[in-house]
mmCIF file of C-alpha atoms in Angstrom:
data_model
loop_
_atom_site.group_PDB
_atom_site.id
_atom_site.type_symbol
_atom_site.label_atom_id
_atom_site.label_comp_id
_atom_site.label_asym_id
_atom_site.label_seq_id
_atom_site.Cartn_x
_atom_site.Cartn_y
_atom_site.Cartn_z
ATOM 1 C CA UNK R 872 31.971 -82.485 -6.387
ATOM 2 C CA UNK R 873 33.444 -85.685 -4.889
ATOM 3 C CA UNK R 874 35.682 -85.134 -1.851
ATOM 4 C CA UNK R 875 38.939 -87.030 -1.392
ATOM 5 C CA UNK R 876 39.600 -86.409 2.292
ATOM 6 C CA UNK R 877 42.833 -84.584 1.409
ATOM 7 C CA UNK R 878 43.554 -80.942 2.339
ATOM 8 C CA UNK R 879 43.121 -79.701 -1.230
ATOM 9 C CA UNK R 880 39.381 -80.432 -0.909
ATOM 10 C CA UNK R 881 39.035 -77.029 0.791
ATOM 11 C CA UNK R 882 40.230 -75.310 -2.379
ATOM 12 C CA UNK R 883 38.119 -77.207 -4.923
ATOM 13 C CA UNK R 884 35.030 -74.983 -4.685
ATOM 14 C CA UNK R 885 36.893 -71.651 -4.980
ATOM 15 C CA UNK R 886 39.109 -73.108 -7.699
ATOM 16 C CA UNK R 887 36.190 -74.312 -9.822
ATOM 17 C CA UNK R 888 34.465 -70.948 -9.361
ATOM 18 C CA UNK R 889 37.596 -69.051 -10.402
ATOM 19 C CA UNK R 890 38.103 -71.144 -13.520
ATOM 20 C CA UNK R 891 34.433 -70.884 -14.433
ATOM 21 C CA UNK R 892 34.284 -67.109 -14.037
ATOM 22 C CA UNK R 893 37.771 -66.004 -15.060
ATOM 23 C CA UNK R 894 39.114 -68.895 -17.129
ATOM 24 C CA UNK R 895 42.453 -68.958 -15.311
ATOM 25 C CA UNK R 896 43.722 -69.511 -11.771
ATOM 26 C CA UNK R 897 46.825 -70.174 -9.703
ATOM 27 C CA UNK R 898 46.684 -72.908 -7.049
ATOM 28 C CA UNK R 899 49.260 -72.726 -4.267
ATOM 29 C CA UNK R 900 49.276 -75.879 -2.161
ATOM 30 C CA UNK R 901 52.123 -77.371 -0.103
ATOM 31 C CA UNK R 902 53.378 -80.944 -0.486
ATOM 32 C CA UNK R 903 50.872 -83.527 0.652
ATOM 33 C CA UNK R 904 47.793 -81.457 -0.197
ATOM 34 C CA UNK R 905 46.773 -83.790 -3.031
ATOM 35 C CA UNK R 906 46.679 -81.237 -5.837
ATOM 36 C CA UNK R 907 48.253 -83.435 -8.536
ATOM 37 C CA UNK R 908 45.755 -86.287 -8.233
ATOM 38 C CA UNK R 909 42.602 -84.690 -6.810
ATOM 39 C CA UNK R 910 42.208 -81.460 -8.791
ATOM 40 C CA UNK R 911 42.008 -82.957 -12.331
ATOM 41 C CA UNK R 912 39.351 -85.470 -11.274
ATOM 42 C CA UNK R 913 37.337 -82.774 -9.495
ATOM 43 C CA UNK R 914 37.387 -80.425 -12.493
ATOM 44 C CA UNK R 915 36.231 -83.197 -14.811
ATOM 45 C CA UNK R 916 32.698 -82.756 -13.465
ATOM 46 C CA UNK R 917 32.441 -79.042 -14.284
ATOM 47 C CA UNK R 918 29.947 -77.993 -16.976
ATOM 48 C CA UNK R 919 32.656 -76.373 -19.088
ATOM 49 C CA UNK R 920 34.560 -79.684 -19.186
ATOM 50 C CA UNK R 921 31.613 -81.764 -20.438
ATOM 51 C CA UNK R 922 32.627 -83.937 -23.383
ATOM 52 C CA UNK R 923 36.142 -82.516 -23.462
ATOM 53 C CA UNK R 924 39.593 -83.498 -22.229
ATOM 54 C CA UNK R 925 41.759 -82.065 -19.491
ATOM 55 C CA UNK R 926 45.489 -82.082 -20.144
ATOM 56 C CA UNK R 927 47.906 -81.865 -17.220
ATOM 57 C CA UNK R 928 51.590 -81.152 -17.697
ATOM 58 C CA UNK R 929 53.766 -83.125 -15.288
ATOM 59 C CA UNK R 930 57.438 -82.219 -15.855
ATOM 60 C CA UNK R 931 58.924 -85.601 -14.930
ATOM 61 C CA UNK R 932 58.130 -88.935 -16.595
ATOM 62 C CA UNK R 933 58.047 -90.889 -13.351
ATOM 63 C CA UNK R 934 55.681 -88.400 -11.718
ATOM 64 C CA UNK R 935 53.468 -88.316 -14.830
ATOM 65 C CA UNK R 936 53.057 -92.081 -14.787
ATOM 66 C CA UNK R 937 52.539 -92.178 -11.012
ATOM 67 C CA UNK R 938 49.880 -89.432 -11.098
ATOM 68 C CA UNK R 939 47.954 -91.155 -13.878
ATOM 69 C CA UNK R 940 48.092 -94.501 -12.079
ATOM 70 C CA UNK R 941 46.929 -92.956 -8.799
ATOM 71 C CA UNK R 942 43.963 -91.189 -10.431
ATOM 72 C CA UNK R 943 42.958 -94.303 -12.365
ATOM 73 C CA UNK R 944 43.195 -96.368 -9.186
ATOM 74 C CA UNK R 945 40.907 -93.944 -7.349
ATOM 75 C CA UNK R 946 38.325 -94.495 -10.105
ATOM 76 C CA UNK R 947 38.716 -98.264 -9.905
ATOM 77 C CA UNK R 948 40.019 -98.367 -13.468
ATOM 78 C CA UNK R 949 43.205 -99.224 -15.299
ATOM 79 C CA UNK R 950 45.347 -96.496 -16.834
ATOM 80 C CA UNK R 951 44.249 -95.698 -20.373
ATOM 81 C CA UNK R 952 40.518 -95.498 -19.750
ATOM 82 C CA UNK R 953 39.260 -92.283 -18.124
ATOM 83 C CA UNK R 954 42.803 -91.312 -17.126
ATOM 84 C CA UNK R 955 45.859 -91.878 -19.294
ATOM 85 C CA UNK R 956 49.322 -90.540 -19.940
ATOM 86 C CA UNK R 957 51.471 -89.655 -22.921
ATOM 87 C CA UNK R 958 55.225 -89.295 -22.975
ATOM 88 C CA UNK R 959 58.041 -90.040 -25.368
ATOM 89 C CA UNK R 960 58.067 -93.740 -26.324
ATOM 90 C CA UNK R 961 55.249 -94.517 -23.884
ATOM 91 C CA UNK R 962 51.540 -93.773 -24.223
ATOM 92 C CA UNK R 963 48.445 -95.216 -22.564
ATOM 93 C CA UNK R 964 45.351 -93.399 -23.789
ATOM 94 C CA UNK R 965 42.147 -94.394 -25.567
ATOM 95 C CA UNK R 966 39.079 -92.822 -27.139
ATOM 96 C CA UNK R 967 37.511 -92.867 -23.650
ATOM 97 C CA UNK R 968 40.341 -90.901 -22.022
ATOM 98 C CA UNK R 969 39.232 -87.615 -20.445
ATOM 99 C CA UNK R 970 42.357 -86.737 -18.455
ATOM 100 C CA UNK R 971 45.765 -86.945 -20.117
ATOM 101 C CA UNK R 972 48.930 -86.476 -18.080
ATOM 102 C CA UNK R 973 51.708 -85.426 -20.450
ATOM 103 C CA UNK R 974 55.371 -84.481 -20.270
ATOM 104 C CA UNK R 975 56.866 -81.264 -21.612
ATOM 105 C CA UNK R 976 57.872 -82.382 -25.094
ATOM 106 C CA UNK R 977 54.445 -83.902 -25.718
ATOM 107 C CA UNK R 978 52.695 -80.675 -24.692
ATOM 108 C CA UNK R 979 54.916 -78.560 -26.945
ATOM 109 C CA UNK R 980 54.223 -80.803 -29.946
ATOM 110 C CA UNK R 981 50.498 -80.797 -29.152
ATOM 111 C CA UNK R 982 50.359 -76.994 -29.067
ATOM 112 C CA UNK R 983 52.376 -76.687 -32.260
ATOM 113 C CA UNK R 984 50.297 -79.283 -34.110
ATOM 114 C CA UNK R 985 46.886 -78.043 -32.922
ATOM 115 C CA UNK R 986 47.170 -74.435 -31.691
ATOM 116 C CA UNK R 987 43.389 -74.196 -31.190
ATOM 117 C CA UNK R 988 43.432 -77.265 -28.906
ATOM 118 C CA UNK R 989 40.196 -78.691 -30.275
ATOM 119 C CA UNK R 990 38.349 -80.763 -27.680
ATOM 120 C CA UNK R 991 40.501 -79.571 -24.766
ATOM 121 C CA UNK R 992 38.689 -77.871 -21.885
ATOM 122 C CA UNK R 993 41.691 -76.998 -19.728
ATOM 123 C CA UNK R 994 45.456 -77.123 -19.498
ATOM 124 C CA UNK R 995 46.881 -77.738 -16.027
ATOM 125 C CA UNK R 996 50.532 -76.911 -15.373
ATOM 126 C CA UNK R 997 51.631 -78.903 -12.331
ATOM 127 C CA UNK R 998 54.830 -78.177 -10.367
ATOM 128 C CA UNK R 999 55.318 -75.005 -12.397
ATOM 129 C CA UNK R 1000 58.016 -73.797 -9.999
ATOM 130 C CA UNK R 1001 60.508 -76.013 -11.852
ATOM 131 C CA UNK R 1002 60.426 -73.409 -14.638
ATOM 132 C CA UNK R 1003 61.973 -75.392 -17.485
ATOM 133 C CA UNK R 1004 62.293 -73.796 -20.907
ATOM 134 C CA UNK R 1005 59.647 -76.097 -22.407
ATOM 135 C CA UNK R 1006 57.165 -75.509 -19.578
ATOM 136 C CA UNK R 1007 57.531 -71.745 -19.987
ATOM 137 C CA UNK R 1008 57.121 -72.132 -23.746
ATOM 138 C CA UNK R 1009 54.033 -74.275 -23.199
ATOM 139 C CA UNK R 1010 52.428 -71.622 -21.010
ATOM 140 C CA UNK R 1011 53.297 -68.881 -23.514
ATOM 141 C CA UNK R 1012 51.745 -70.858 -26.386
ATOM 142 C CA UNK R 1013 48.692 -71.616 -24.234
ATOM 143 C CA UNK R 1014 48.174 -67.934 -23.425
ATOM 144 C CA UNK R 1015 48.463 -67.105 -27.121
ATOM 145 C CA UNK R 1016 45.964 -69.837 -28.027
ATOM 146 C CA UNK R 1017 43.523 -68.597 -25.402
ATOM 147 C CA UNK R 1018 43.750 -65.025 -26.637
ATOM 148 C CA UNK R 1019 43.423 -65.699 -30.360
ATOM 149 C CA UNK R 1020 42.062 -69.202 -31.031
ATOM 150 C CA UNK R 1021 40.467 -70.802 -27.958
ATOM 151 C CA UNK R 1022 38.868 -68.194 -25.676
ATOM 152 C CA UNK R 1023 37.025 -70.920 -23.708
ATOM 153 C CA UNK R 1024 40.268 -72.708 -22.786
ATOM 154 C CA UNK R 1025 40.880 -72.784 -19.033
ATOM 155 C CA UNK R 1026 44.429 -72.434 -17.677
ATOM 156 C CA UNK R 1027 45.471 -73.584 -14.221
ATOM 157 C CA UNK R 1028 48.983 -73.248 -12.790
ATOM 158 C CA UNK R 1029 49.763 -75.299 -9.657
ATOM 159 C CA UNK R 1030 52.788 -75.430 -7.386
ATOM 160 C CA UNK R 1031 53.883 -75.972 -3.811
ATOM 161 C CA UNK R 1032 56.678 -73.391 -3.976
ATOM 162 C CA UNK R 1033 55.916 -70.581 -6.377
ATOM 163 C CA UNK R 1034 55.849 -66.806 -6.588
ATOM 164 C CA UNK R 1035 52.088 -66.938 -7.077
ATOM 165 C CA UNK R 1036 51.618 -63.190 -7.506
ATOM 166 C CA UNK R 1037 53.970 -63.031 -10.497
ATOM 167 C CA UNK R 1038 52.290 -65.960 -12.254
ATOM 168 C CA UNK R 1039 48.802 -64.610 -11.512
ATOM 169 C CA UNK R 1040 49.831 -61.304 -13.097
ATOM 170 C CA UNK R 1041 51.071 -63.158 -16.178
ATOM 171 C CA UNK R 1042 47.656 -64.837 -16.428
ATOM 172 C CA UNK R 1043 45.859 -61.490 -16.455
ATOM 173 C CA UNK R 1044 45.556 -61.031 -12.694
ATOM 174 C CA UNK R 1045 44.066 -64.491 -12.313
ATOM 175 C CA UNK R 1046 42.626 -65.446 -8.911
ATOM 176 C CA UNK R 1047 45.027 -67.122 -6.487
ATOM 177 C CA UNK R 1048 43.617 -70.052 -4.534
ATOM 178 C CA UNK R 1049 45.488 -71.692 -1.667
ATOM 179 C CA UNK R 1050 45.093 -75.010 0.111
ATOM 180 C CA UNK R 1051 46.590 -76.259 3.379
ATOM 181 C CA UNK R 1052 49.094 -79.093 3.458
ATOM 182 C CA UNK R 1053 49.091 -82.261 5.479
ATOM 183 C CA UNK R 1054 52.698 -82.515 6.559
ATOM 184 C CA UNK R 1055 53.689 -84.064 9.843
ATOM 185 C CA UNK R 1056 56.409 -82.345 11.897
ATOM 186 C CA UNK R 1057 59.917 -82.771 10.461
ATOM 187 C CA UNK R 1058 63.017 -82.167 12.583
ATOM 188 C CA UNK R 1059 65.884 -80.548 10.656
ATOM 189 C CA UNK R 1060 69.469 -81.508 11.497
ATOM 190 C CA UNK R 1061 72.221 -79.473 9.839
ATOM 191 C CA UNK R 1062 75.458 -81.389 9.333
ATOM 192 C CA UNK R 1063 77.763 -79.282 7.153
ATOM 193 C CA UNK R 1064 80.341 -76.585 7.874
ATOM 194 C CA UNK R 1065 79.120 -74.117 5.246
ATOM 195 C CA UNK R 1066 76.921 -74.021 2.138
ATOM 196 C CA UNK R 1067 76.367 -77.225 0.120
ATOM 197 C CA UNK R 1068 79.777 -78.175 -1.294
ATOM 198 C CA UNK R 1069 79.926 -78.000 -5.076
ATOM 199 C CA UNK R 1070 82.123 -80.713 -6.641
ATOM 200 C CA UNK R 1071 84.306 -78.228 -8.549
ATOM 201 C CA UNK R 1072 84.863 -76.240 -5.348
ATOM 202 C CA UNK R 1073 85.861 -79.166 -3.191
ATOM 203 C CA UNK R 1074 89.569 -78.766 -3.812
ATOM 204 C CA UNK R 1075 92.240 -81.007 -5.292
ATOM 205 C CA UNK R 1076 91.843 -84.621 -4.307
ATOM 206 C CA UNK R 1077 88.381 -83.993 -2.847
ATOM 207 C CA UNK R 1078 86.153 -84.068 -5.922
ATOM 208 C CA UNK R 1079 83.823 -86.555 -4.262
ATOM 209 C CA UNK R 1080 83.499 -84.746 -0.923
ATOM 210 C CA UNK R 1081 79.718 -84.108 -1.299
ATOM 211 C CA UNK R 1082 79.056 -87.818 -1.878
ATOM 212 C CA UNK R 1083 81.230 -88.811 1.075
ATOM 213 C CA UNK R 1084 79.276 -86.532 3.394
ATOM 214 C CA UNK R 1085 75.953 -87.891 2.100
ATOM 215 C CA UNK R 1086 77.178 -91.471 2.636
ATOM 216 C CA UNK R 1087 78.170 -90.598 6.209
ATOM 217 C CA UNK R 1088 74.796 -88.984 6.868
ATOM 218 C CA UNK R 1089 72.923 -92.016 5.520
ATOM 219 C CA UNK R 1090 74.871 -94.318 7.844
ATOM 220 C CA UNK R 1091 74.207 -91.924 10.723
ATOM 221 C CA UNK R 1092 70.489 -91.826 9.900
ATOM 222 C CA UNK R 1093 70.302 -95.626 9.847
ATOM 223 C CA UNK R 1094 71.850 -95.696 13.331
ATOM 224 C CA UNK R 1095 69.806 -92.869 14.839
ATOM 225 C CA UNK R 1096 66.384 -93.257 13.224
ATOM 226 C CA UNK R 1097 63.877 -95.889 12.204
ATOM 227 C CA UNK R 1098 62.114 -96.117 8.856
ATOM 228 C CA UNK R 1099 63.299 -95.799 5.274
ATOM 229 C CA UNK R 1100 65.725 -93.153 4.019
ATOM 230 C CA UNK R 1101 65.423 -90.964 0.914
ATOM 231 C CA UNK R 1102 68.692 -89.289 -0.099
ATOM 232 C CA UNK R 1103 68.846 -86.526 -2.707
ATOM 233 C CA UNK R 1104 71.891 -86.360 -4.990
ATOM 234 C CA UNK R 1105 72.471 -84.270 -8.128
ATOM 235 C CA UNK R 1106 72.772 -87.063 -10.706
ATOM 236 C CA UNK R 1107 73.196 -90.726 -11.607
ATOM 237 C CA UNK R 1108 76.993 -90.505 -11.358
ATOM 238 C CA UNK R 1109 76.826 -89.367 -7.734
ATOM 239 C CA UNK R 1110 74.158 -91.975 -6.979
ATOM 240 C CA UNK R 1111 76.448 -94.755 -8.215
ATOM 241 C CA UNK R 1112 79.335 -93.464 -6.092
ATOM 242 C CA UNK R 1113 77.228 -93.331 -2.941
ATOM 243 C CA UNK R 1114 75.781 -96.765 -3.745
ATOM 244 C CA UNK R 1115 79.317 -98.171 -3.994
ATOM 245 C CA UNK R 1116 80.344 -96.429 -0.778
ATOM 246 C CA UNK R 1117 77.381 -97.875 1.123
ATOM 247 C CA UNK R 1118 77.998 -101.335 -0.322
ATOM 248 C CA UNK R 1119 81.522 -101.216 1.108
ATOM 249 C CA UNK R 1120 80.286 -100.004 4.501
ATOM 250 C CA UNK R 1121 78.934 -102.029 7.391
ATOM 251 C CA UNK R 1122 75.215 -101.591 6.655
ATOM 252 C CA UNK R 1123 72.737 -102.892 9.228
ATOM 253 C CA UNK R 1124 71.138 -106.225 8.373
ATOM 254 C CA UNK R 1125 68.093 -106.032 6.111
ATOM 255 C CA UNK R 1126 68.917 -102.659 4.528
ATOM 256 C CA UNK R 1127 68.313 -102.455 0.765
ATOM 257 C CA UNK R 1128 69.889 -99.641 -1.292
ATOM 258 C CA UNK R 1129 67.975 -98.633 -4.429
ATOM 259 C CA UNK R 1130 68.688 -95.961 -7.062
ATOM 260 C CA UNK R 1131 65.989 -93.707 -8.503
ATOM 261 C CA UNK R 1132 66.655 -91.468 -11.498
ATOM 262 C CA UNK R 1133 65.047 -90.618 -14.809
ATOM 263 C CA UNK R 1134 66.954 -92.973 -17.139
ATOM 264 C CA UNK R 1135 66.442 -95.986 -14.911
ATOM 265 C CA UNK R 1136 64.229 -98.756 -16.405
ATOM 266 C CA UNK R 1137 60.608 -98.566 -15.274
ATOM 267 C CA UNK R 1138 60.791 -101.829 -13.299
ATOM 268 C CA UNK R 1139 63.662 -100.495 -11.189
ATOM 269 C CA UNK R 1140 61.831 -97.203 -10.639
ATOM 270 C CA UNK R 1141 58.762 -99.126 -9.492
ATOM 271 C CA UNK R 1142 60.905 -101.186 -7.113
ATOM 272 C CA UNK R 1143 62.323 -98.018 -5.536
ATOM 273 C CA UNK R 1144 58.799 -96.650 -5.037
ATOM 274 C CA UNK R 1145 57.371 -99.878 -3.587
ATOM 275 C CA UNK R 1146 57.215 -100.489 0.188
ATOM 276 C CA UNK R 1147 60.171 -102.340 1.684
ATOM 277 C CA UNK R 1148 59.548 -106.026 2.476
ATOM 278 C CA UNK R 1149 58.456 -106.842 6.013
ATOM 279 C CA UNK R 1150 61.383 -106.600 8.410
ATOM 280 C CA UNK R 1151 63.581 -104.756 5.898
ATOM 281 C CA UNK R 1152 64.586 -101.109 5.503
ATOM 282 C CA UNK R 1153 65.166 -99.236 2.298
ATOM 283 C CA UNK R 1154 67.578 -96.468 1.294
ATOM 284 C CA UNK R 1155 66.505 -94.715 -1.917
ATOM 285 C CA UNK R 1156 69.237 -92.710 -3.667
ATOM 286 C CA UNK R 1157 67.381 -90.241 -5.883
ATOM 287 C CA UNK R 1158 67.834 -87.198 -8.044
ATOM 288 C CA UNK R 1159 65.310 -84.367 -7.799
ATOM 289 C CA UNK R 1160 62.952 -86.690 -9.690
ATOM 290 C CA UNK R 1161 61.634 -87.567 -6.198
ATOM 291 C CA UNK R 1162 61.321 -83.963 -5.054
ATOM 292 C CA UNK R 1163 57.698 -83.419 -6.082
ATOM 293 C CA UNK R 1164 54.481 -85.318 -6.856
ATOM 294 C CA UNK R 1165 55.715 -88.602 -5.361
ATOM 295 C CA UNK R 1166 55.159 -90.283 -2.015
ATOM 296 C CA UNK R 1167 57.459 -93.207 -1.237
ATOM 297 C CA UNK R 1168 55.865 -95.464 1.401
ATOM 298 C CA UNK R 1169 57.954 -95.935 4.532
ATOM 299 C CA UNK R 1170 60.177 -92.879 4.121
ATOM 300 C CA UNK R 1171 60.489 -90.815 7.289
ATOM 301 C CA UNK R 1172 64.126 -89.712 6.890
ATOM 302 C CA UNK R 1173 65.547 -87.436 4.188
ATOM 303 C CA UNK R 1174 69.247 -86.833 3.572
ATOM 304 C CA UNK R 1175 69.757 -83.780 1.364
ATOM 305 C CA UNK R 1176 73.026 -83.052 -0.446
ATOM 306 C CA UNK R 1177 71.748 -79.546 -1.228
ATOM 307 C CA UNK R 1178 72.721 -80.015 -4.872
ATOM 308 C CA UNK R 1179 70.857 -80.567 -8.139
ATOM 309 C CA UNK R 1180 71.748 -80.912 -11.793
ATOM 310 C CA UNK R 1181 69.886 -78.167 -13.634
ATOM 311 C CA UNK R 1182 69.593 -77.051 -17.228
ATOM 312 C CA UNK R 1183 70.381 -73.443 -18.047
ATOM 313 C CA UNK R 1184 69.872 -71.861 -21.447
ATOM 314 C CA UNK R 1185 72.917 -70.203 -23.020
ATOM 315 C CA UNK R 1186 71.684 -67.480 -25.411
ATOM 316 C CA UNK R 1187 75.101 -67.269 -27.092
ATOM 317 C CA UNK R 1188 75.232 -70.910 -28.178
ATOM 318 C CA UNK R 1189 71.457 -71.401 -28.242
ATOM 319 C CA UNK R 1190 71.892 -74.577 -26.190
ATOM 320 C CA UNK R 1191 70.857 -75.751 -22.745
ATOM 321 C CA UNK R 1192 73.720 -76.788 -20.477
ATOM 322 C CA UNK R 1193 73.519 -79.129 -17.477
ATOM 323 C CA UNK R 1194 75.415 -77.916 -14.429
ATOM 324 C CA UNK R 1195 75.519 -78.936 -10.774
ATOM 325 C CA UNK R 1196 74.184 -76.148 -8.573
ATOM 326 C CA UNK R 1197 73.092 -75.470 -5.039
ATOM 327 C CA UNK R 1198 69.351 -75.824 -4.604
ATOM 328 C CA UNK R 1199 67.038 -73.011 -3.527
ATOM 329 C CA UNK R 1200 65.415 -72.737 -0.113
ATOM 330 C CA UNK R 1201 62.083 -73.572 -1.767
ATOM 331 C CA UNK R 1202 63.575 -76.767 -3.187
ATOM 332 C CA UNK R 1203 65.110 -77.619 0.195
ATOM 333 C CA UNK R 1204 61.659 -77.240 1.764
ATOM 334 C CA UNK R 1205 60.187 -79.580 -0.855
ATOM 335 C CA UNK R 1206 62.819 -82.208 -0.114
ATOM 336 C CA UNK R 1207 62.419 -81.814 3.635
ATOM 337 C CA UNK R 1208 58.677 -82.331 3.216
ATOM 338 C CA UNK R 1209 59.254 -85.827 1.824
ATOM 339 C CA UNK R 1210 60.123 -86.938 5.374
ATOM 340 C CA UNK R 1211 56.758 -85.844 6.757
ATOM 341 C CA UNK R 1212 54.294 -87.154 4.216
ATOM 342 C CA UNK R 1213 53.143 -90.151 6.257
ATOM 343 C CA UNK R 1214 54.369 -89.546 9.829
ATOM 344 C CA UNK R 1215 56.744 -87.285 11.785
ATOM 345 C CA UNK R 1216 60.228 -87.422 10.299
ATOM 346 C CA UNK R 1217 63.788 -86.126 10.232
ATOM 347 C CA UNK R 1218 65.768 -84.264 7.560
ATOM 348 C CA UNK R 1219 69.581 -84.228 7.553
ATOM 349 C CA UNK R 1220 71.014 -81.337 5.522
ATOM 350 C CA UNK R 1221 74.600 -81.435 4.242
ATOM 351 C CA UNK R 1222 75.167 -77.760 4.997
ATOM 352 C CA UNK R 1223 75.225 -75.504 8.034
ATOM 353 C CA UNK R 1224 72.248 -73.708 9.525
ATOM 354 C CA UNK R 1225 74.125 -70.421 9.187
ATOM 355 C CA UNK R 1226 74.587 -70.963 5.446
ATOM 356 C CA UNK R 1227 70.925 -71.763 4.805
ATOM 357 C CA UNK R 1228 69.812 -68.113 4.277
ATOM 358 C CA UNK R 1229 72.475 -67.751 1.566
ATOM 359 C CA UNK R 1230 70.569 -70.154 -0.697
ATOM 360 C CA UNK R 1231 68.367 -68.509 -3.331
ATOM 361 C CA UNK R 1232 64.723 -68.216 -2.221
ATOM 362 C CA UNK R 1233 63.341 -69.833 -5.399
ATOM 363 C CA UNK R 1234 64.745 -72.025 -8.157
ATOM 364 C CA UNK R 1235 65.655 -69.748 -11.096
ATOM 365 C CA UNK R 1236 63.990 -70.472 -14.449
ATOM 366 C CA UNK R 1237 65.974 -72.296 -17.106
#
């Protein structure tokens, strides 16, 4: 088994043994361990994977593309050969593809169209803590397929922040494997007067209070710290407001402000993920698209609004509704970890230290 030099290497042997013997496993590994890009390539060499494909669910399009590109790069290949991806309106796979990184809708259609999953050795559910309706449905259909149609199918659930015991129980008391992380120290600076301020609770005339505080914290971070800044906001609307606010402010020379959200064209997403030019600094205004499975070169400062736009299923209407909510402590830890991926960093939180324990421990499922 080829080693990558990343912390997840320590878990590869036990993980392969668990999947070989039990057919299912849960991998708990903190941000920076390398699970999203190392594990699929390592499992490709197992006897039970010979001549078959591995399919990895990556909830977000940007992360799916980035993971596939990183794995292909490590093999010295272009995307679409050994490693490819499939998502709505964008697919790069071939007859030679052995690892497919897919998004949620693609996985659901795959399971519905071919319940026996012919030619598939394993399904890998990455970042399962996000607990979307389609990811949960995908796991349920996979468990059903394994029980009735494809007993040799391996199932692996991976996450940095997950109630591993509950998921392991769901998988038939599957083995839990853990890996260390490789985070550098991150100093946390609390800057709010209470919990993260929800827009509808900000009071008359103060609907944009959360964005104003984030703008102030970004300017403070640029004064106090070196390196690039990654700011988390709940949605594109808030990103545009903060972008406008920063454009009107007295930004230091050489600072570039870039948005990063799901509906942004691919070229603009790539620009936000690329290193800043020599002598310049970058401020990336992102949704929770940048919370997991991505490393943005140069970032050593995170500014966290403490808010996210999340889907919740309404059983009365049968529809999913998008609402702005406070994030969980697990999500806050994920965001904080973005500042320590490459070197020691700093995280500014737009809420008080006393209010932090009031946040939910984990992100609730959709």
